[in-house]
Amino acid sequence: VWDRDPEMMCKLVGPDWSDLAWGSLDPRIELVGAVPHLHDVFDSVRATVAPLRFGAGIKGKVLDSLGAGVPCIMTPIAAEGIPLTGDLRKLIAEDPVSMAETICDVAYRPHLNTRLANLGRTMVASYFTDDAVRAALESVVGSGLPRTVVARLAASA
């Protein structure tokens, strides 16, 4: 990324950064740490990045970002289980070079950023709202289950 834009800032968000040598960080890196609400971060960035190399299941932080209208550039591992179709597939980067190119494209091409933000919001609203998860569960386990059971299953999904 810094080969294309040496001034681009990077925010590191999340807990457990205590072992990091804070003083030796590149000045373009802001160590935010844990935040109570990701929306505070989403309001200050053009994109998020999920460069995961391992893991399983749907990544909640990716959905949080997309649902908030912030495109998330991600590795194939981070994209697992998320129905990224059409232009949303452009957010998946297979290697470091394509990830850097995608980060810069999404950050500096406003029309692309806006299109991906809108598509991400729509996808999350279609597949991952409480009602969408409840409907998917009911289609699998049947609608004969008490609503409280379905609600508990949906909350844990």
Short mmCIF file of C-alpha atoms in Angstrom, two decimals:
data_model
loop_
_atom_site.label_atom_id
_atom_site.label_comp_id
_atom_site.label_asym_id
_atom_site.label_seq_id
_atom_site.Cartn_x
_atom_site.Cartn_y
_atom_site.Cartn_z
CA VAL A 1 0.00 0.00 0.00
CA TRP A 2 2.73 2.43 0.94
CA ASP A 3 4.42 1.84 -2.43
CA ARG A 4 1.32 3.35 -4.05
CA ASP A 5 0.55 5.92 -1.36
CA PRO A 6 3.32 6.50 1.18
CA GLU A 7 1.05 8.75 3.27
CA MET A 8 -1.92 6.41 3.75
CA MET A 9 -2.71 5.92 7.42
CA CYS A 10 -3.52 2.57 8.97
CA LYS A 11 -5.56 2.11 12.16
CA LEU A 12 -5.11 -1.10 14.16
CA VAL A 13 -8.29 -1.83 16.08
CA GLY A 14 -8.79 -4.59 18.62
CA PRO A 15 -7.69 -5.76 22.04
CA ASP A 16 -4.43 -7.30 23.24
CA TRP A 17 -1.83 -4.98 21.78
CA SER A 18 0.01 -4.68 25.10
CA ASP A 19 3.08 -6.66 23.94
CA LEU A 20 3.62 -4.46 20.91
CA ALA A 21 6.63 -2.13 20.98
CA TRP A 22 4.55 1.05 20.80
CA GLY A 23 7.48 3.39 20.32
CA SER A 24 8.80 1.55 17.28
CA LEU A 25 5.60 1.78 15.26
CA ASP A 26 5.69 3.53 11.91
CA PRO A 27 4.06 6.97 12.38
CA ARG A 28 1.51 6.06 9.68
CA ILE A 29 0.10 3.40 12.01
CA GLU A 30 -2.38 4.45 14.66
CA LEU A 31 -2.81 1.89 17.41
CA VAL A 32 -6.45 2.37 18.38
CA GLY A 33 -6.80 -0.77 20.53
CA ALA A 34 -10.15 -1.99 21.81
CA VAL A 35 -13.19 0.16 21.13
CA PRO A 36 -16.63 -0.18 22.72
CA HIS A 37 -18.44 0.44 19.41
CA LEU A 38 -16.98 -0.23 15.98
CA HIS A 39 -19.24 2.45 14.50
CA ASP A 40 -16.90 5.02 16.03
CA VAL A 41 -14.14 3.57 13.83
CA PHE A 42 -16.37 3.03 10.78
CA ASP A 43 -17.21 6.75 10.80
CA SER A 44 -13.53 7.62 10.36
CA VAL A 45 -12.36 5.19 7.64
CA ARG A 46 -13.04 4.57 3.96
CA ALA A 47 -12.46 0.80 4.21
CA THR A 48 -11.49 -1.96 6.60
CA VAL A 49 -9.13 -4.86 6.00
CA ALA A 50 -9.41 -8.47 7.18
CA PRO A 51 -6.11 -10.12 6.16
CA LEU A 52 -6.88 -13.45 7.85
CA ARG A 53 -4.71 -16.46 7.03
CA PHE A 54 -6.67 -18.98 9.10
CA GLY A 55 -9.97 -19.29 10.91
CA ALA A 56 -13.35 -20.87 10.52
CA GLY A 57 -16.90 -19.69 10.16
CA ILE A 58 -18.38 -16.37 9.24
CA LYS A 59 -16.32 -13.44 10.45
CA GLY A 60 -18.56 -11.09 12.41
CA LYS A 61 -16.29 -8.06 12.06
CA VAL A 62 -16.44 -8.39 8.27
CA LEU A 63 -20.25 -8.40 8.43
CA ASP A 64 -20.19 -5.47 10.88
CA SER A 65 -18.11 -3.45 8.43
CA LEU A 66 -20.20 -4.33 5.37
CA GLY A 67 -23.44 -3.76 7.27
CA ALA A 68 -22.22 -0.31 8.29
CA GLY A 69 -21.55 0.55 4.66
CA VAL A 70 -17.77 0.31 4.93
CA PRO A 71 -16.20 -1.93 2.28
CA CYS A 72 -13.97 -4.63 3.79
CA ILE A 73 -11.03 -5.90 1.77
CA MET A 74 -10.44 -9.49 2.82
CA THR A 75 -8.59 -12.70 2.18
CA PRO A 76 -10.52 -15.77 1.01
CA ILE A 77 -10.41 -17.10 4.60
CA ALA A 78 -12.11 -13.93 5.87
CA ALA A 79 -14.75 -14.26 3.13
CA GLU A 80 -15.74 -17.84 4.05
CA GLY A 81 -19.48 -18.27 4.43
CA ILE A 82 -20.34 -14.78 3.22
CA PRO A 83 -22.36 -14.62 -0.01
CA LEU A 84 -20.14 -12.19 -1.89
CA THR A 85 -21.43 -12.09 -5.44
CA GLY A 86 -21.00 -9.74 -8.37
CA ASP A 87 -18.90 -6.68 -7.60
CA LEU A 88 -18.59 -7.66 -3.92
CA ARG A 89 -16.17 -10.38 -5.06
CA LYS A 90 -13.75 -7.54 -5.87
CA LEU A 91 -13.22 -7.21 -2.11
CA ILE A 92 -11.50 -10.61 -1.94
CA ALA A 93 -7.73 -10.43 -2.39
CA GLU A 94 -5.74 -13.62 -2.95
CA ASP A 95 -2.26 -12.23 -2.26
CA PRO A 96 -0.53 -9.20 -0.72
CA VAL A 97 -0.11 -7.35 -4.03
CA SER A 98 -3.78 -7.65 -5.00
CA MET A 99 -4.77 -6.74 -1.43
CA ALA A 100 -2.71 -3.53 -1.61
CA GLU A 101 -4.17 -2.66 -5.02
CA THR A 102 -7.72 -3.28 -3.79
CA ILE A 103 -7.17 -1.22 -0.64
CA CYS A 104 -5.97 1.74 -2.72
CA ASP A 105 -8.72 1.34 -5.32
CA VAL A 106 -11.47 1.23 -2.70
CA ALA A 107 -9.93 4.08 -0.72
CA TYR A 108 -9.37 6.45 -3.64
CA ARG A 109 -12.11 5.65 -6.15
CA PRO A 110 -15.21 7.25 -4.59
CA HIS A 111 -17.70 5.71 -7.03
CA LEU A 112 -16.29 2.22 -6.43
CA ASN A 113 -16.31 2.79 -2.67
CA THR A 114 -19.93 3.98 -2.71
CA ARG A 115 -21.07 1.10 -4.94
CA LEU A 116 -19.36 -1.52 -2.75
CA ALA A 117 -20.66 0.14 0.42
CA ASN A 118 -24.25 0.00 -0.87
CA LEU A 119 -23.88 -3.59 -2.10
CA GLY A 120 -22.42 -4.64 1.25
CA ARG A 121 -25.28 -3.08 3.21
CA THR A 122 -27.83 -4.73 0.94
CA MET A 123 -26.18 -8.15 1.21
CA VAL A 124 -26.02 -8.01 5.02
CA ALA A 125 -29.65 -6.85 5.21
CA SER A 126 -30.68 -9.70 2.90
CA TYR A 127 -28.85 -12.52 4.65
CA PHE A 128 -27.79 -11.57 8.17
CA THR A 129 -30.47 -9.53 9.92
CA ASP A 130 -32.34 -11.19 12.80
CA ASP A 131 -35.37 -11.74 10.53
CA ALA A 132 -33.27 -13.23 7.72
CA VAL A 133 -31.47 -15.61 10.09
CA ARG A 134 -34.76 -16.56 11.75
CA ALA A 135 -36.35 -17.30 8.36
CA ALA A 136 -33.36 -19.42 7.31
CA LEU A 137 -33.48 -21.37 10.58
CA GLU A 138 -37.22 -21.89 10.29
CA SER A 139 -36.75 -23.24 6.77
CA VAL A 140 -34.33 -25.84 8.14
CA VAL A 141 -35.90 -26.75 11.49
CA GLY A 142 -39.49 -25.96 10.63
CA SER A 143 -41.82 -23.24 11.74
CA GLY A 144 -43.39 -25.48 14.38
CA LEU A 145 -40.74 -24.57 16.93
CA PRO A 146 -41.74 -22.04 19.58
CA ARG A 147 -40.65 -18.52 18.65
CA THR A 148 -38.44 -18.33 21.76
CA VAL A 149 -36.47 -21.39 20.63
CA VAL A 150 -36.01 -19.99 17.13
CA ALA A 151 -34.97 -16.64 18.64
CA ARG A 152 -32.33 -18.36 20.81
CA LEU A 153 -31.01 -20.30 17.80
CA ALA A 154 -30.89 -17.13 15.72
CA ALA A 155 -29.05 -15.26 18.47
CA SER A 156 -26.40 -17.94 18.68
CA ALA A 157 -25.96 -18.20 14.88
#
